[in-house]
């Protein structure tokens, strides 16, 4: 008789779903605990880059088999007069967070959506896969051979408990699990925010689409820059003319400033520490930001700002954990819960896939948990430093750029020589 092991994944976003799928397909009964109460997550039409490890994950585990990426072949830098200052090869597939979430959710437990209306049936012999929405984790304890997870049902306030042989903390940069097992680690504000929005392709004129509709576009200003590219809709529309032009505006707002507080205060007067959702953005705040952008950008980008109906704003945080493994190898941090990078490398989703595929090797006996920890900490820290370099360069922070390059070189050499103590010893 085969005894099925139990896994709990804390966090039901992309990292959590990837790990849930991998664990279920490797014989674990999986429960995902997601704090958001909605059964369908809002992607806000946010764009993401499809990295090599995510592609490999999809090759191994995706049963939906639908298109989800739009290829870009070049990146170009645009000046205020719409002149292309330089252009470089940049081959990457770009997609939307919401579309990928729907595909992964269909693979995990067969949930249908507009993007995946007819999910493939789950294998008959597949272990149980449960997705619990509205479950806020409040405590995690090691009890002999298992981990006990306590969580609150945020809809009725009821406290519940579940036990697992392995726990995956995939609950993002503000990870509640990390706060329990590693309370000394906190996220640091990078000194700037991102304003984000999308405009349907058909809603921009031919001239603007000719500049923005094919490749990655960058426009740099003083302590600020735009990144623009085309993505599918969250519902999976990839037909040219029906897709979305996605823009991201990195804008400096110093910590503690009145402008930062004003920007992060919603229509109800609540000051948000992460994201102000599109439906809560104060009209006067967006009107002020939009006017600033229109005055500083070329006409094609100004047109996007004018025609964006529902933008949202997010503070940029970063953090690295010195450890990934806790409770004698039964609890691990992955994705943004382990290392939160600035978004400039656009590889956060790929990092989660990297962590997931590496953990698969542990489950199959090809690597130890200590080896996994060394691998994911090394990858995450390199990505962390590289994203800093990209951010400081694009924002025009010259001294910070030099310092971040130095840190990257020292970190790279240290990793090669095995001198840096990023790998912890198991208890």
Short mmCIF file of C-alpha atoms in Angstrom, two decimals:
data_model
loop_
_atom_site.label_atom_id
_atom_site.label_comp_id
_atom_site.label_asym_id
_atom_site.label_seq_id
_atom_site.Cartn_x
_atom_site.Cartn_y
_atom_site.Cartn_z
CA UNK A 1 0.00 0.00 0.00
CA UNK A 2 1.37 3.38 -1.05
CA UNK A 3 1.15 6.10 1.60
CA UNK A 4 0.50 9.52 0.06
CA UNK A 5 2.44 12.34 1.65
CA UNK A 6 0.79 15.70 2.32
CA UNK A 7 2.11 19.06 1.18
CA UNK A 8 0.85 22.53 2.03
CA UNK A 9 1.73 25.46 -0.20
CA UNK A 10 1.22 28.87 1.37
CA UNK A 11 0.39 31.35 -1.39
CA UNK A 12 -1.71 30.72 -4.48
CA UNK A 13 -0.04 32.97 -7.03
CA UNK A 14 2.28 31.77 -9.79
CA UNK A 15 5.04 30.44 -7.52
CA UNK A 16 2.54 28.61 -5.33
CA UNK A 17 0.71 27.04 -8.25
CA UNK A 18 3.92 25.87 -9.91
CA UNK A 19 5.06 24.16 -6.73
CA UNK A 20 1.59 22.73 -6.17
CA UNK A 21 1.51 21.20 -9.65
CA UNK A 22 5.02 19.79 -9.29
CA UNK A 23 4.30 18.27 -5.88
CA UNK A 24 0.99 16.73 -6.96
CA UNK A 25 2.60 15.19 -10.06
CA UNK A 26 5.28 13.73 -7.79
CA UNK A 27 2.79 11.93 -5.59
CA UNK A 28 1.88 14.49 -2.92
CA UNK A 29 -1.62 15.41 -1.84
CA UNK A 30 -1.47 19.21 -2.05
CA UNK A 31 -3.40 21.98 -0.30
CA UNK A 32 -2.77 25.57 -1.37
CA UNK A 33 -3.66 28.24 1.19
CA UNK A 34 -4.27 31.61 -0.46
CA UNK A 35 -5.12 34.69 1.57
CA UNK A 36 -7.14 36.44 -1.16
CA UNK A 37 -10.81 35.49 -0.79
CA UNK A 38 -11.64 35.46 -4.51
CA UNK A 39 -11.55 32.12 -6.31
CA UNK A 40 -10.37 33.87 -9.48
CA UNK A 41 -7.30 36.06 -8.98
CA UNK A 42 -7.14 39.47 -10.66
CA UNK A 43 -4.05 39.84 -12.81
CA UNK A 44 -4.68 43.54 -13.51
CA UNK A 45 -3.36 42.86 -17.03
CA UNK A 46 0.15 43.02 -15.57
CA UNK A 47 2.93 41.96 -17.93
CA UNK A 48 5.62 39.38 -17.20
CA UNK A 49 8.57 37.92 -19.09
CA UNK A 50 8.71 34.22 -19.87
CA UNK A 51 12.16 32.98 -18.83
CA UNK A 52 13.93 29.71 -19.74
CA UNK A 53 13.14 27.90 -16.50
CA UNK A 54 9.45 28.75 -16.76
CA UNK A 55 9.47 27.45 -20.33
CA UNK A 56 11.05 24.23 -19.08
CA UNK A 57 8.45 23.96 -16.32
CA UNK A 58 5.64 24.31 -18.85
CA UNK A 59 7.18 21.67 -21.11
CA UNK A 60 7.18 19.22 -18.21
CA UNK A 61 3.91 20.00 -16.47
CA UNK A 62 1.51 21.97 -18.69
CA UNK A 63 -1.43 19.92 -19.98
CA UNK A 64 -3.49 22.88 -21.23
CA UNK A 65 -1.20 23.45 -24.23
CA UNK A 66 -2.49 26.86 -25.27
CA UNK A 67 -0.46 29.82 -26.50
CA UNK A 68 0.40 32.36 -23.85
CA UNK A 69 3.42 34.37 -25.06
CA UNK A 70 4.06 37.17 -27.55
CA UNK A 71 7.57 37.31 -28.94
CA UNK A 72 9.69 40.46 -28.96
CA UNK A 73 12.91 40.44 -30.98
CA UNK A 74 14.40 43.84 -30.15
CA UNK A 75 14.53 46.51 -27.48
CA UNK A 76 14.88 50.17 -28.41
CA UNK A 77 15.39 53.40 -26.50
CA UNK A 78 13.19 56.32 -27.48
CA UNK A 79 13.90 60.01 -26.88
CA UNK A 80 11.41 62.83 -26.31
CA UNK A 81 11.11 63.43 -30.07
CA UNK A 82 10.24 59.77 -30.79
CA UNK A 83 13.68 59.19 -32.27
CA UNK A 84 15.10 55.71 -31.68
CA UNK A 85 18.47 56.40 -30.04
CA UNK A 86 19.65 52.81 -30.26
CA UNK A 87 18.25 49.33 -30.82
CA UNK A 88 19.56 45.98 -29.63
CA UNK A 89 18.49 42.35 -30.16
CA UNK A 90 16.30 41.12 -27.30
CA UNK A 91 14.50 37.83 -27.84
CA UNK A 92 11.88 37.23 -25.20
CA UNK A 93 8.33 35.96 -24.85
CA UNK A 94 6.03 38.33 -22.97
CA UNK A 95 2.72 37.48 -21.40
CA UNK A 96 0.22 38.58 -18.76
CA UNK A 97 0.14 37.49 -15.13
CA UNK A 98 -3.56 36.73 -15.23
CA UNK A 99 -3.34 34.48 -18.28
CA UNK A 100 -0.49 32.44 -16.81
CA UNK A 101 -2.35 32.16 -13.49
CA UNK A 102 -5.43 30.79 -15.28
CA UNK A 103 -3.32 28.21 -17.15
CA UNK A 104 -1.53 27.08 -13.99
CA UNK A 105 -4.78 26.92 -12.01
CA UNK A 106 -6.34 24.74 -14.72
CA UNK A 107 -3.35 22.43 -14.49
CA UNK A 108 -3.50 22.29 -10.69
CA UNK A 109 -7.15 21.52 -9.99
CA UNK A 110 -8.99 21.81 -13.29
CA UNK A 111 -10.61 25.19 -12.67
CA UNK A 112 -12.06 26.68 -15.83
CA UNK A 113 -11.82 30.32 -16.86
CA UNK A 114 -12.37 32.49 -19.89
CA UNK A 115 -8.74 31.87 -20.84
CA UNK A 116 -9.06 28.09 -20.30
CA UNK A 117 -12.77 27.25 -20.73
CA UNK A 118 -12.22 23.49 -21.07
CA UNK A 119 -9.34 22.35 -18.87
CA UNK A 120 -7.99 18.87 -19.54
CA UNK A 121 -9.17 16.27 -17.01
CA UNK A 122 -6.83 15.53 -14.15
CA UNK A 123 -5.11 12.13 -14.23
CA UNK A 124 -7.33 9.48 -12.61
CA UNK A 125 -4.62 8.43 -10.20
CA UNK A 126 -3.58 11.98 -9.29
CA UNK A 127 -3.49 12.78 -5.55
CA UNK A 128 -5.89 15.36 -4.14
CA UNK A 129 -5.33 19.00 -5.11
CA UNK A 130 -7.16 21.64 -3.06
CA UNK A 131 -7.06 25.44 -3.43
CA UNK A 132 -8.32 27.20 -0.29
CA UNK A 133 -9.13 30.87 -0.87
CA UNK A 134 -9.40 33.30 2.03
CA UNK A 135 -6.95 31.36 4.21
CA UNK A 136 -4.52 33.58 6.16
CA UNK A 137 -1.68 31.65 7.80
CA UNK A 138 -1.10 32.71 11.42
CA UNK A 139 1.34 30.12 12.76
CA UNK A 140 3.65 27.32 11.66
CA UNK A 141 5.09 24.74 14.08
CA UNK A 142 7.23 21.63 13.77
CA UNK A 143 5.68 18.66 15.56
CA UNK A 144 8.00 15.66 15.32
CA UNK A 145 7.71 14.38 11.74
CA UNK A 146 5.13 16.89 10.47
CA UNK A 147 4.51 20.62 10.26
CA UNK A 148 1.31 22.05 11.73
CA UNK A 149 -0.06 25.11 9.93
CA UNK A 150 -2.65 27.27 11.63
CA UNK A 151 -4.74 29.58 9.47
CA UNK A 152 -7.74 31.85 9.75
CA UNK A 153 -10.68 31.72 7.36
CA UNK A 154 -10.94 35.45 6.71
CA UNK A 155 -14.58 35.19 5.62
CA UNK A 156 -15.90 33.75 8.90
CA UNK A 157 -12.98 34.29 11.29
CA UNK A 158 -12.72 30.58 12.09
CA UNK A 159 -9.28 29.22 13.02
CA UNK A 160 -8.31 25.93 11.39
CA UNK A 161 -5.29 23.63 11.44
CA UNK A 162 -3.74 21.40 8.78
CA UNK A 163 -0.67 19.16 8.98
CA UNK A 164 1.86 18.44 6.26
CA UNK A 165 5.03 16.50 5.56
CA UNK A 166 6.43 19.46 3.63
CA UNK A 167 5.48 23.15 3.56
CA UNK A 168 6.30 25.49 0.69
CA UNK A 169 6.22 29.19 1.61
CA UNK A 170 5.36 30.87 -1.69
CA UNK A 171 3.47 33.80 -0.22
CA UNK A 172 5.44 36.63 -1.78
CA UNK A 173 7.71 39.42 -0.63
CA UNK A 174 5.62 40.13 2.49
CA UNK A 175 5.60 36.42 3.38
CA UNK A 176 3.77 35.66 6.62
CA UNK A 177 5.66 32.37 6.91
CA UNK A 178 9.04 34.09 6.58
CA UNK A 179 8.05 36.48 9.36
CA UNK A 180 7.46 33.46 11.60
CA UNK A 181 10.60 31.43 10.81
CA UNK A 182 12.97 34.29 10.01
CA UNK A 183 11.60 37.45 11.71
CA UNK A 184 14.80 39.46 11.32
CA UNK A 185 14.34 39.68 7.53
CA UNK A 186 12.34 42.64 6.26
CA UNK A 187 11.73 44.19 2.86
CA UNK A 188 13.47 47.46 2.03
CA UNK A 189 11.85 50.17 -0.08
CA UNK A 190 13.96 50.94 -3.16
CA UNK A 191 13.03 54.64 -3.30
CA UNK A 192 10.69 54.50 -6.27
CA UNK A 193 7.31 53.16 -7.35
CA UNK A 194 5.84 51.72 -10.52
CA UNK A 195 2.76 53.11 -12.12
CA UNK A 196 1.25 50.49 -14.45
CA UNK A 197 -1.48 50.44 -17.02
CA UNK A 198 -2.63 48.93 -20.30
CA UNK A 199 -4.30 50.21 -23.44
CA UNK A 200 -5.94 47.98 -26.09
CA UNK A 201 -3.98 47.97 -29.34
CA UNK A 202 -7.00 49.15 -31.30
CA UNK A 203 -7.24 52.22 -29.06
CA UNK A 204 -3.92 53.77 -30.16
CA UNK A 205 -3.32 55.38 -33.54
CA UNK A 206 -1.28 53.79 -36.32
CA UNK A 207 1.80 55.94 -35.76
CA UNK A 208 2.01 55.19 -32.04
CA UNK A 209 1.41 51.50 -32.60
CA UNK A 210 4.17 51.42 -35.20
CA UNK A 211 6.63 52.57 -32.54
CA UNK A 212 5.32 50.65 -29.53
CA UNK A 213 3.55 47.62 -30.94
CA UNK A 214 6.38 45.27 -31.90
CA UNK A 215 9.31 45.46 -29.51
CA UNK A 216 10.31 46.49 -26.00
CA UNK A 217 10.40 50.28 -25.74
CA UNK A 218 12.37 52.20 -23.10
CA UNK A 219 12.15 55.93 -22.48
CA UNK A 220 14.44 57.45 -19.84
CA UNK A 221 13.89 60.68 -17.92
CA UNK A 222 15.47 62.24 -14.83
CA UNK A 223 15.31 59.61 -12.05
CA UNK A 224 12.49 57.94 -13.93
CA UNK A 225 11.86 55.71 -16.94
CA UNK A 226 9.18 53.88 -18.92
CA UNK A 227 9.17 50.29 -20.18
CA UNK A 228 6.49 49.38 -22.75
CA UNK A 229 5.61 46.13 -24.52
CA UNK A 230 2.65 44.15 -25.91
CA UNK A 231 1.00 41.38 -23.88
CA UNK A 232 -2.06 39.11 -24.19
CA UNK A 233 -5.17 39.99 -22.26
CA UNK A 234 -5.85 38.15 -19.00
CA UNK A 235 -8.60 36.33 -20.91
CA UNK A 236 -6.00 34.97 -23.34
CA UNK A 237 -6.53 37.16 -26.41
CA UNK A 238 -3.33 37.05 -28.50
CA UNK A 239 -4.71 38.13 -31.89
CA UNK A 240 -2.85 41.20 -33.23
CA UNK A 241 -5.03 44.25 -32.82
CA UNK A 242 -6.86 42.76 -29.83
CA UNK A 243 -3.93 42.54 -27.45
CA UNK A 244 -2.80 45.10 -24.86
CA UNK A 245 0.02 47.62 -24.88
CA UNK A 246 1.41 47.39 -21.36
CA UNK A 247 3.35 50.28 -19.85
CA UNK A 248 5.37 50.46 -16.63
CA UNK A 249 6.56 53.81 -15.28
CA UNK A 250 9.33 53.72 -12.68
CA UNK A 251 9.02 56.98 -10.76
CA UNK A 252 11.17 58.21 -7.89
CA UNK A 253 9.36 58.92 -4.61
CA UNK A 254 11.73 59.12 -1.61
CA UNK A 255 10.86 57.19 1.54
CA UNK A 256 8.97 59.30 4.05
CA UNK A 257 8.09 62.00 1.52
CA UNK A 258 4.71 63.69 1.38
CA UNK A 259 4.44 62.75 -2.31
CA UNK A 260 4.88 59.06 -1.49
CA UNK A 261 2.19 59.18 1.18
CA UNK A 262 -0.17 61.03 -1.15
CA UNK A 263 0.41 58.52 -3.95
CA UNK A 264 -0.17 55.49 -1.73
CA UNK A 265 -3.35 56.86 -0.09
CA UNK A 266 -6.53 55.42 -1.60
CA UNK A 267 -10.01 56.87 -2.05
CA UNK A 268 -10.94 55.80 1.50
CA UNK A 269 -7.92 57.47 3.09
CA UNK A 270 -6.03 54.23 3.70
CA UNK A 271 -2.26 54.36 3.14
CA UNK A 272 -1.12 51.20 1.34
CA UNK A 273 2.33 49.70 1.87
CA UNK A 274 2.32 47.58 -1.28
CA UNK A 275 -0.11 48.25 -4.12
CA UNK A 276 -3.00 50.68 -4.48
CA UNK A 277 -5.43 48.69 -6.67
CA UNK A 278 -6.81 50.32 -9.78
CA UNK A 279 -10.31 50.71 -8.34
CA UNK A 280 -8.92 52.56 -5.29
CA UNK A 281 -6.64 55.08 -7.03
CA UNK A 282 -7.71 58.63 -6.20
CA UNK A 283 -8.63 60.48 -9.42
CA UNK A 284 -6.72 63.61 -8.39
CA UNK A 285 -3.54 61.59 -7.75
CA UNK A 286 -3.67 59.97 -11.19
CA UNK A 287 -4.56 63.29 -12.86
CA UNK A 288 -1.44 64.88 -11.35
CA UNK A 289 0.78 61.93 -12.29
CA UNK A 290 -0.65 61.75 -15.80
CA UNK A 291 -0.06 65.46 -16.40
CA UNK A 292 3.57 65.06 -15.30
CA UNK A 293 4.06 62.09 -17.62
CA UNK A 294 2.49 63.78 -20.62
CA UNK A 295 4.79 66.78 -20.16
CA UNK A 296 7.93 64.60 -20.10
CA UNK A 297 7.30 61.87 -22.68
CA UNK A 298 7.16 61.52 -26.47
CA UNK A 299 3.74 61.76 -28.08
CA UNK A 300 3.25 57.99 -28.44
CA UNK A 301 3.73 57.41 -24.70
CA UNK A 302 1.69 60.47 -23.79
CA UNK A 303 -1.11 58.94 -25.84
CA UNK A 304 -0.96 55.77 -23.73
CA UNK A 305 -1.24 57.80 -20.53
CA UNK A 306 -4.19 59.75 -21.91
CA UNK A 307 -6.02 56.57 -22.91
CA UNK A 308 -5.33 54.46 -19.83
CA UNK A 309 -8.55 54.06 -17.88
CA UNK A 310 -7.46 52.17 -14.77
CA UNK A 311 -3.81 52.46 -13.70
CA UNK A 312 -2.42 51.15 -10.42
CA UNK A 313 0.69 51.92 -8.41
CA UNK A 314 3.10 49.68 -6.48
CA UNK A 315 6.01 50.43 -4.15
CA UNK A 316 9.22 48.66 -5.16
CA UNK A 317 10.69 46.52 -2.41
CA UNK A 318 13.64 44.16 -2.23
CA UNK A 319 14.96 41.63 0.24
CA UNK A 320 17.15 38.53 0.44
CA UNK A 321 16.95 35.75 2.98
CA UNK A 322 20.17 34.11 4.23
CA UNK A 323 18.32 30.80 4.47
CA UNK A 324 15.84 28.84 2.40
CA UNK A 325 15.41 25.69 4.51
CA UNK A 326 13.84 25.44 7.96
CA UNK A 327 12.44 22.85 10.37
CA UNK A 328 14.84 20.05 9.42
CA UNK A 329 14.13 20.33 5.72
CA UNK A 330 10.35 20.23 6.01
CA UNK A 331 9.73 23.93 5.32
CA UNK A 332 11.25 25.95 2.48
CA UNK A 333 10.97 29.51 1.18
CA UNK A 334 10.64 29.97 -2.59
CA UNK A 335 10.16 32.76 -5.11
CA UNK A 336 9.65 36.27 -3.76
CA UNK A 337 9.33 34.91 -0.22
CA UNK A 338 12.98 33.84 -0.50
CA UNK A 339 14.47 36.63 -2.62
CA UNK A 340 12.49 39.67 -3.73
CA UNK A 341 14.26 41.47 -6.55
CA UNK A 342 13.50 44.78 -8.16
CA UNK A 343 11.41 44.04 -11.26
CA UNK A 344 13.87 45.34 -13.88
CA UNK A 345 15.19 41.91 -14.90
CA UNK A 346 11.60 40.71 -15.36
CA UNK A 347 12.62 37.27 -14.09
CA UNK A 348 10.62 36.91 -10.89
CA UNK A 349 8.39 34.23 -12.42
CA UNK A 350 11.43 32.47 -13.82
CA UNK A 351 13.03 32.50 -10.36
CA UNK A 352 10.00 30.69 -8.96
CA UNK A 353 10.20 28.11 -11.76
CA UNK A 354 13.93 27.67 -11.10
CA UNK A 355 13.27 27.03 -7.40
CA UNK A 356 10.50 24.58 -8.30
CA UNK A 357 12.50 22.51 -10.80
CA UNK A 358 15.44 22.38 -8.41
CA UNK A 359 13.16 21.12 -5.63
CA UNK A 360 11.88 18.42 -7.97
CA UNK A 361 15.44 17.09 -8.09
CA UNK A 362 15.39 16.76 -4.30
CA UNK A 363 12.10 14.84 -4.35
CA UNK A 364 13.50 12.48 -6.98
CA UNK A 365 16.65 11.87 -4.95
CA UNK A 366 19.02 13.58 -7.36
CA UNK A 367 20.03 16.31 -4.88
CA UNK A 368 20.00 16.96 -1.15
CA UNK A 369 18.07 19.75 0.53
CA UNK A 370 21.36 21.45 1.39
CA UNK A 371 22.37 21.36 -2.27
CA UNK A 372 18.98 22.79 -3.22
CA UNK A 373 19.41 25.60 -0.71
CA UNK A 374 22.84 26.54 -2.03
CA UNK A 375 21.53 26.52 -5.58
CA UNK A 376 18.45 28.68 -5.05
CA UNK A 377 20.22 31.15 -2.75
CA UNK A 378 23.02 31.56 -5.28
CA UNK A 379 20.63 32.08 -8.18
CA UNK A 380 18.39 34.40 -6.21
CA UNK A 381 21.25 36.54 -4.92
CA UNK A 382 22.77 36.93 -8.39
CA UNK A 383 19.38 37.96 -9.74
CA UNK A 384 18.92 40.35 -6.81
CA UNK A 385 22.22 42.12 -7.55
CA UNK A 386 21.71 42.13 -11.32
CA UNK A 387 18.25 43.69 -10.93
CA UNK A 388 19.79 46.42 -8.78
CA UNK A 389 22.31 47.18 -11.51
CA UNK A 390 19.58 47.43 -14.13
CA UNK A 391 17.42 49.62 -11.91
CA UNK A 392 20.20 52.01 -10.94
CA UNK A 393 21.25 52.32 -14.59
CA UNK A 394 17.77 53.00 -15.94
CA UNK A 395 16.96 55.44 -13.13
CA UNK A 396 20.24 57.30 -13.69
CA UNK A 397 21.61 56.71 -10.18
CA UNK A 398 25.31 56.86 -11.09
CA UNK A 399 26.94 56.35 -7.69
CA UNK A 400 24.48 53.63 -6.76
CA UNK A 401 25.17 51.97 -10.12
CA UNK A 402 28.92 51.81 -9.46
CA UNK A 403 28.33 50.41 -5.99
CA UNK A 404 25.87 47.79 -7.26
CA UNK A 405 28.32 46.68 -9.97
CA UNK A 406 31.02 46.28 -7.33
CA UNK A 407 28.67 44.25 -5.13
CA UNK A 408 27.77 42.04 -8.08
CA UNK A 409 31.41 41.32 -8.91
CA UNK A 410 32.26 40.56 -5.28
CA UNK A 411 29.20 38.37 -4.94
CA UNK A 412 29.95 36.47 -8.15
CA UNK A 413 33.55 35.81 -7.13
CA UNK A 414 32.44 34.81 -3.65
CA UNK A 415 29.97 32.30 -5.04
CA UNK A 416 32.60 30.79 -7.31
CA UNK A 417 35.03 30.44 -4.40
CA UNK A 418 32.39 29.27 -1.95
CA UNK A 419 33.26 32.07 0.48
CA UNK A 420 29.84 33.58 1.08
CA UNK A 421 27.66 32.04 3.82
CA UNK A 422 24.36 32.00 1.94
CA UNK A 423 23.84 28.31 2.54
CA UNK A 424 22.67 27.55 6.05
CA UNK A 425 23.20 24.29 7.84
CA UNK A 426 20.11 22.22 8.47
CA UNK A 427 19.08 22.09 12.11
#
